[in-house]
Structures are given as C-alpha cells and as structure tokens.
mmCIF file of C-alpha atoms in Angstrom:
data_model
loop_
_atom_site.group_PDB
_atom_site.id
_atom_site.type_symbol
_atom_site.label_atom_id
_atom_site.label_comp_id
_atom_site.label_asym_id
_atom_site.label_seq_id
_atom_site.Cartn_x
_atom_site.Cartn_y
_atom_site.Cartn_z
ATOM 1 C CA UNK A 1 -58.498 -0.934 -35.392
ATOM 2 C CA UNK A 2 -59.893 -2.384 -32.168
ATOM 3 C CA UNK A 3 -57.284 -2.442 -29.406
ATOM 4 C CA UNK A 4 -58.060 -6.027 -28.347
ATOM 5 C CA UNK A 5 -57.638 -7.292 -31.900
ATOM 6 C CA UNK A 6 -54.429 -5.281 -32.333
ATOM 7 C CA UNK A 7 -52.746 -6.671 -29.217
ATOM 8 C CA UNK A 8 -53.951 -10.181 -30.061
ATOM 9 C CA UNK A 9 -52.269 -9.881 -33.465
ATOM 10 C CA UNK A 10 -49.145 -8.469 -31.842
ATOM 11 C CA UNK A 11 -48.965 -11.508 -29.544
ATOM 12 C CA UNK A 12 -49.656 -13.886 -32.422
ATOM 13 C CA UNK A 13 -47.223 -12.303 -34.882
ATOM 14 C CA UNK A 14 -44.649 -11.826 -32.137
ATOM 15 C CA UNK A 15 -44.562 -15.584 -31.682
ATOM 16 C CA UNK A 16 -41.171 -15.761 -33.385
ATOM 17 C CA UNK A 17 -39.815 -13.503 -30.645
ATOM 18 C CA UNK A 18 -41.476 -15.670 -27.973
ATOM 19 C CA UNK A 19 -39.899 -18.780 -29.473
ATOM 20 C CA UNK A 20 -36.453 -17.249 -29.384
ATOM 21 C CA UNK A 21 -36.726 -15.617 -25.972
ATOM 22 C CA UNK A 22 -38.712 -18.268 -24.090
ATOM 23 C CA UNK A 23 -37.303 -21.351 -25.800
ATOM 24 C CA UNK A 24 -34.697 -21.716 -23.072
ATOM 25 C CA UNK A 25 -37.378 -21.397 -20.392
ATOM 26 C CA UNK A 26 -39.495 -24.144 -21.960
ATOM 27 C CA UNK A 27 -36.462 -26.426 -22.329
ATOM 28 C CA UNK A 28 -35.482 -25.837 -18.694
ATOM 29 C CA UNK A 29 -38.965 -26.563 -17.415
ATOM 30 C CA UNK A 30 -39.192 -29.713 -19.541
ATOM 31 C CA UNK A 31 -35.806 -30.957 -18.333
ATOM 32 C CA UNK A 32 -36.854 -30.632 -14.693
ATOM 33 C CA UNK A 33 -39.923 -32.850 -15.008
ATOM 34 C CA UNK A 34 -39.784 -36.449 -13.800
ATOM 35 C CA UNK A 35 -38.926 -38.897 -16.561
ATOM 36 C CA UNK A 36 -42.324 -40.619 -16.460
ATOM 37 C CA UNK A 37 -43.958 -37.229 -17.110
ATOM 38 C CA UNK A 38 -41.532 -36.187 -19.855
ATOM 39 C CA UNK A 39 -42.177 -39.436 -21.713
ATOM 40 C CA UNK A 40 -45.938 -38.980 -21.494
ATOM 41 C CA UNK A 41 -47.160 -36.214 -23.814
ATOM 42 C CA UNK A 42 -50.555 -36.016 -22.123
ATOM 43 C CA UNK A 43 -48.989 -35.430 -18.695
ATOM 44 C CA UNK A 44 -46.484 -32.957 -20.114
ATOM 45 C CA UNK A 45 -49.264 -30.988 -21.772
ATOM 46 C CA UNK A 46 -50.951 -30.518 -18.374
ATOM 47 C CA UNK A 47 -47.813 -28.912 -16.994
ATOM 48 C CA UNK A 48 -47.435 -26.641 -20.004
ATOM 49 C CA UNK A 49 -51.068 -25.607 -19.707
ATOM 50 C CA UNK A 50 -50.450 -24.573 -16.089
ATOM 51 C CA UNK A 51 -47.219 -22.727 -16.987
ATOM 52 C CA UNK A 52 -49.002 -20.711 -19.625
ATOM 53 C CA UNK A 53 -52.161 -20.208 -17.594
ATOM 54 C CA UNK A 54 -50.002 -18.669 -14.864
ATOM 55 C CA UNK A 55 -48.120 -16.558 -17.416
ATOM 56 C CA UNK A 56 -51.287 -15.161 -18.992
ATOM 57 C CA UNK A 57 -52.845 -14.595 -15.551
ATOM 58 C CA UNK A 58 -49.767 -12.582 -14.639
ATOM 59 C CA UNK A 59 -50.267 -10.463 -17.778
ATOM 60 C CA UNK A 60 -53.925 -9.876 -16.849
ATOM 61 C CA UNK A 61 -53.043 -8.743 -13.313
ATOM 62 C CA UNK A 62 -50.342 -6.355 -14.564
ATOM 63 C CA UNK A 63 -52.665 -5.126 -17.321
ATOM 64 C CA UNK A 64 -55.368 -4.357 -14.743
ATOM 65 C CA UNK A 65 -52.859 -2.320 -12.713
ATOM 66 C CA UNK A 66 -51.748 -0.381 -15.797
ATOM 67 C CA UNK A 67 -55.371 0.177 -16.791
ATOM 68 C CA UNK A 68 -56.047 1.589 -13.318
ATOM 69 C CA UNK A 69 -53.087 3.961 -13.690
ATOM 70 C CA UNK A 70 -54.469 5.024 -17.066
ATOM 71 C CA UNK A 71 -57.861 5.671 -15.457
ATOM 72 C CA UNK A 72 -56.311 7.899 -12.805
ATOM 73 C CA UNK A 73 -54.243 9.792 -15.377
ATOM 74 C CA UNK A 74 -57.199 10.339 -17.712
ATOM 75 C CA UNK A 75 -59.189 11.880 -14.859
ATOM 76 C CA UNK A 76 -56.412 14.238 -13.879
ATOM 77 C CA UNK A 77 -55.380 15.274 -17.410
ATOM 78 C CA UNK A 78 -57.178 16.545 -20.496
ATOM 79 C CA UNK A 79 -58.645 13.240 -21.704
ATOM 80 C CA UNK A 80 -58.617 13.815 -25.482
ATOM 81 C CA UNK A 81 -55.015 15.001 -25.453
ATOM 82 C CA UNK A 82 -53.951 12.209 -23.095
ATOM 83 C CA UNK A 83 -55.710 9.585 -25.219
ATOM 84 C CA UNK A 84 -54.117 10.801 -28.465
ATOM 85 C CA UNK A 85 -50.600 11.009 -27.041
ATOM 86 C CA UNK A 86 -50.848 7.591 -25.415
ATOM 87 C CA UNK A 87 -52.183 6.006 -28.593
ATOM 88 C CA UNK A 88 -49.232 7.360 -30.542
ATOM 89 C CA UNK A 89 -46.749 6.229 -27.866
ATOM 90 C CA UNK A 90 -48.324 2.764 -27.833
ATOM 91 C CA UNK A 91 -48.053 2.645 -31.623
ATOM 92 C CA UNK A 92 -44.428 3.723 -31.404
ATOM 93 C CA UNK A 93 -43.729 0.877 -28.966
ATOM 94 C CA UNK A 94 -45.354 -1.521 -31.414
ATOM 95 C CA UNK A 95 -43.159 -0.206 -34.241
ATOM 96 C CA UNK A 96 -40.081 -0.683 -32.039
ATOM 97 C CA UNK A 97 -41.159 -4.261 -31.312
ATOM 98 C CA UNK A 98 -41.610 -4.920 -35.040
ATOM 99 C CA UNK A 99 -38.185 -3.493 -35.845
ATOM 100 C CA UNK A 100 -36.665 -5.690 -33.153
ATOM 101 C CA UNK A 101 -38.362 -8.857 -34.373
ATOM 102 C CA UNK A 102 -37.234 -8.119 -37.946
ATOM 103 C CA UNK A 103 -33.670 -7.630 -36.636
ATOM 104 C CA UNK A 104 -33.570 -4.031 -37.890
ATOM 105 C CA UNK A 105 -33.269 -2.272 -34.532
ATOM 106 C CA UNK A 106 -32.735 -3.252 -30.905
ATOM 107 C CA UNK A 107 -34.020 0.010 -29.398
ATOM 108 C CA UNK A 108 -36.815 -1.819 -27.532
ATOM 109 C CA UNK A 109 -34.116 -3.550 -25.488
ATOM 110 C CA UNK A 110 -33.657 -0.292 -23.580
ATOM 111 C CA UNK A 111 -36.988 -1.035 -21.893
ATOM 112 C CA UNK A 112 -36.025 -4.676 -21.401
ATOM 113 C CA UNK A 113 -32.850 -3.626 -19.601
ATOM 114 C CA UNK A 114 -34.930 -1.476 -17.251
ATOM 115 C CA UNK A 115 -37.253 -4.412 -16.595
ATOM 116 C CA UNK A 116 -34.299 -6.748 -16.027
ATOM 117 C CA UNK A 117 -33.434 -4.821 -12.855
ATOM 118 C CA UNK A 118 -36.697 -6.045 -11.326
ATOM 119 C CA UNK A 119 -36.249 -9.529 -12.800
ATOM 120 C CA UNK A 120 -32.864 -9.927 -11.084
ATOM 121 C CA UNK A 121 -34.673 -9.672 -7.749
ATOM 122 C CA UNK A 122 -37.477 -12.022 -8.749
ATOM 123 C CA UNK A 123 -35.461 -14.753 -10.475
ATOM 124 C CA UNK A 124 -33.941 -16.237 -7.269
ATOM 125 C CA UNK A 125 -37.488 -16.918 -6.037
ATOM 126 C CA UNK A 126 -38.296 -18.914 -9.161
ATOM 127 C CA UNK A 127 -35.085 -20.924 -8.789
ATOM 128 C CA UNK A 128 -36.370 -22.244 -5.460
ATOM 129 C CA UNK A 129 -39.410 -23.700 -7.226
ATOM 130 C CA UNK A 130 -37.286 -25.749 -9.628
ATOM 131 C CA UNK A 131 -37.404 -28.541 -10.590
ATOM 132 C CA UNK A 132 -41.168 -28.597 -11.037
ATOM 133 C CA UNK A 133 -42.813 -31.484 -9.192
ATOM 134 C CA UNK A 134 -46.481 -30.484 -9.103
ATOM 135 C CA UNK A 135 -49.072 -28.609 -11.148
ATOM 136 C CA UNK A 136 -49.324 -26.041 -8.348
ATOM 137 C CA UNK A 137 -45.616 -25.282 -8.714
ATOM 138 C CA UNK A 138 -46.067 -25.073 -12.489
ATOM 139 C CA UNK A 139 -48.789 -22.444 -12.020
ATOM 140 C CA UNK A 140 -46.655 -20.368 -9.636
ATOM 141 C CA UNK A 141 -43.631 -20.530 -11.956
ATOM 142 C CA UNK A 142 -45.921 -19.414 -14.784
ATOM 143 C CA UNK A 143 -46.966 -16.373 -12.751
ATOM 144 C CA UNK A 144 -43.323 -15.378 -12.336
ATOM 145 C CA UNK A 145 -42.601 -16.173 -15.984
ATOM 146 C CA UNK A 146 -45.036 -13.423 -16.936
ATOM 147 C CA UNK A 147 -42.741 -10.910 -15.210
ATOM 148 C CA UNK A 148 -39.736 -11.621 -17.415
ATOM 149 C CA UNK A 149 -38.482 -8.473 -19.201
ATOM 150 C CA UNK A 150 -39.928 -8.540 -22.716
ATOM 151 C CA UNK A 151 -40.346 -5.709 -25.214
ATOM 152 C CA UNK A 152 -43.400 -7.427 -26.686
ATOM 153 C CA UNK A 153 -45.131 -7.362 -23.291
ATOM 154 C CA UNK A 154 -44.195 -3.719 -22.745
ATOM 155 C CA UNK A 155 -45.695 -2.812 -26.099
ATOM 156 C CA UNK A 156 -48.981 -4.467 -25.095
ATOM 157 C CA UNK A 157 -48.936 -2.724 -21.696
ATOM 158 C CA UNK A 158 -48.902 0.601 -23.531
ATOM 159 C CA UNK A 159 -52.356 -0.304 -24.835
ATOM 160 C CA UNK A 160 -53.428 -1.541 -21.386
ATOM 161 C CA UNK A 161 -52.797 1.880 -19.842
ATOM 162 C CA UNK A 162 -54.618 3.422 -22.807
ATOM 163 C CA UNK A 163 -57.744 1.392 -21.930
ATOM 164 C CA UNK A 164 -58.266 3.671 -18.891
ATOM 165 C CA UNK A 165 -59.820 1.068 -16.568
ATOM 166 C CA UNK A 166 -58.585 -1.900 -14.554
ATOM 167 C CA UNK A 167 -61.057 -4.271 -16.236
ATOM 168 C CA UNK A 168 -60.222 -3.135 -19.771
ATOM 169 C CA UNK A 169 -56.488 -3.205 -19.023
ATOM 170 C CA UNK A 170 -56.826 -6.808 -17.889
ATOM 171 C CA UNK A 171 -58.796 -7.675 -21.033
ATOM 172 C CA UNK A 172 -56.134 -6.077 -23.247
ATOM 173 C CA UNK A 173 -53.426 -8.236 -21.709
ATOM 174 C CA UNK A 174 -55.668 -11.309 -21.840
ATOM 175 C CA UNK A 175 -56.053 -10.783 -25.594
ATOM 176 C CA UNK A 176 -52.282 -10.373 -25.915
ATOM 177 C CA UNK A 177 -51.606 -13.476 -23.809
ATOM 178 C CA UNK A 178 -54.010 -15.566 -25.889
ATOM 179 C CA UNK A 179 -52.186 -14.387 -28.996
ATOM 180 C CA UNK A 180 -48.887 -15.727 -27.635
ATOM 181 C CA UNK A 181 -50.323 -19.139 -26.717
ATOM 182 C CA UNK A 182 -50.106 -20.950 -30.087
ATOM 183 C CA UNK A 183 -46.333 -20.590 -30.427
ATOM 184 C CA UNK A 184 -45.524 -21.402 -26.790
ATOM 185 C CA UNK A 185 -47.903 -24.350 -26.519
ATOM 186 C CA UNK A 186 -46.628 -25.781 -29.802
ATOM 187 C CA UNK A 187 -43.096 -25.320 -28.528
ATOM 188 C CA UNK A 188 -43.847 -27.801 -25.756
ATOM 189 C CA UNK A 189 -43.855 -30.594 -28.319
ATOM 190 C CA UNK A 190 -41.722 -29.177 -31.118
ATOM 191 C CA UNK A 191 -39.195 -26.969 -29.329
ATOM 192 C CA UNK A 192 -36.260 -27.821 -31.591
ATOM 193 C CA UNK A 193 -38.098 -27.387 -34.880
ATOM 194 C CA UNK A 194 -39.896 -24.193 -33.832
ATOM 195 C CA UNK A 195 -36.740 -22.729 -32.348
ATOM 196 C CA UNK A 196 -35.090 -23.221 -35.742
ATOM 197 C CA UNK A 197 -38.000 -21.586 -37.588
ATOM 198 C CA UNK A 198 -37.963 -18.583 -35.227
ATOM 199 C CA UNK A 199 -34.440 -17.779 -36.459
ATOM 200 C CA UNK A 200 -35.407 -17.788 -40.146
ATOM 201 C CA UNK A 201 -34.771 -14.216 -41.437
ATOM 202 C CA UNK A 202 -37.792 -14.246 -43.775
ATOM 203 C CA UNK A 203 -40.214 -15.336 -41.043
ATOM 204 C CA UNK A 204 -38.865 -12.728 -38.634
ATOM 205 C CA UNK A 205 -39.013 -9.954 -41.245
ATOM 206 C CA UNK A 206 -42.574 -10.733 -42.344
ATOM 207 C CA UNK A 207 -43.758 -10.861 -38.724
ATOM 208 C CA UNK A 208 -41.857 -7.663 -37.923
ATOM 209 C CA UNK A 209 -43.304 -5.765 -40.901
ATOM 210 C CA UNK A 210 -46.872 -6.748 -39.992
ATOM 211 C CA UNK A 211 -46.381 -5.563 -36.404
ATOM 212 C CA UNK A 212 -44.848 -2.312 -37.685
ATOM 213 C CA UNK A 213 -47.942 -1.767 -39.851
ATOM 214 C CA UNK A 214 -50.173 -2.239 -36.790
ATOM 215 C CA UNK A 215 -48.048 0.320 -34.967
ATOM 216 C CA UNK A 216 -48.260 2.817 -37.823
ATOM 217 C CA UNK A 217 -52.052 2.470 -37.852
ATOM 218 C CA UNK A 218 -52.139 3.117 -34.086
ATOM 219 C CA UNK A 219 -49.986 6.245 -34.541
ATOM 220 C CA UNK A 220 -51.893 7.512 -37.561
ATOM 221 C CA UNK A 221 -55.443 7.092 -36.174
ATOM 222 C CA UNK A 222 -55.279 9.965 -33.617
ATOM 223 C CA UNK A 223 -53.773 12.253 -36.256
ATOM 224 C CA UNK A 224 -56.786 11.710 -38.520
ATOM 225 C CA UNK A 225 -59.312 12.829 -35.891
#
C-alpha cells in the first residue's frame, strides 16, 4: 500500500485519539479568544485554520528532517536490508498506535514519555503566547502544537524516515497532517459532542483495528519480497 495513503488513513482513523488528546488544547485556545471572536464562528474558524496550518507545517518540517536522516542512513547501510527493517518497524509502530487507540495496550506511551522530556522545555514558550490575540500568534502556537508528544505522530515519522529524502519525508507528514484535519477542525465547532464520541469504546476499537491492519500490511509486505 502506498505510504502516503497509509499515513493519511492513520491520521484520519486516529482522529479519535486526536479528539481525546488535543481536546483540551482546542478548549484552551478557544477560551483565550476575545469574546467578540468566540461569538463569531467565521472569525473563530480563521484562528483554527491558522492553528492547524501551523501544526501541519510543523509536521512537514520534522518529516523533512527525518527523511533526510533516512537518506543518510540508506546511503551508509545496505539499502534493501535497511528498507525492509524500517518498513517492519514502522508497521510495528502503527500496530502499537492501533492497540493504544483501541485501549488494548499503552506501550506506545513509552515513546510519548520520551518526547515529553522535550515538550517540558518547549511548553513554557507557548504559555507566553497565550491568550491568543492575533492570527500570527495562532500560527506560531500551531507550530509548537505540532511538537506535542504523540504516539500517532511518532508512528507517521517512522514512515517519514523510510521515505529516504527530505522532500518525501515532508510529503509523508503532510499526508498524515491532512488526515488529522477533519477531526480537529470539526472539534472547533463541536468540541463537546466530538469529545464524547471519541470516548465511545466501539468507535475507538473499530479505528484501532483498522490502524492495526494497516500496520500488519506494512510489516508483511517486506516479508513477501
């Protein structure tokens, strides 16, 4: 299965995780807006567009860096072996994400705890930008938002490094970011209702199983060559 389509689906199906994890962020950003903006859906939508544009841009930048690392590694190692191993590791990360979303395993949180060490240093910077008063501030906060520790993001970055080029790594994370947009943009107007749906066991299990299947396909493909 094409990597771009796989990570797009992972972002889309992982929306229930985004709703649960980022719901508090969306609520906080909404609460900080001036009342005249909060009461105007059109104005609020502009701010949420900038938040998410910054977030996805952050993913693209990180994806490009990981793709560059993958390029360097592929040139210094046996490419076929490197490609196969990385594909299986990326698939394993996807399986771990699916298990986490379905509430069957929290093993992916090991990576999130590692990422949280960096986030602790970054978070105070974002606090200085709150409350949001301009679209420029919304964009900058969105850029930092993309650095929050998230197992779903780490799973996608596994495929970014597999792409073996800065451009392709950026495209992988762009596809992933686009996949996450529907749930987070809808949350801007329906945060309470969507937050409730994200906790529904059936919805989480179905989404988790589909992501696990994508991961299994990613693991199985190199073994069939």
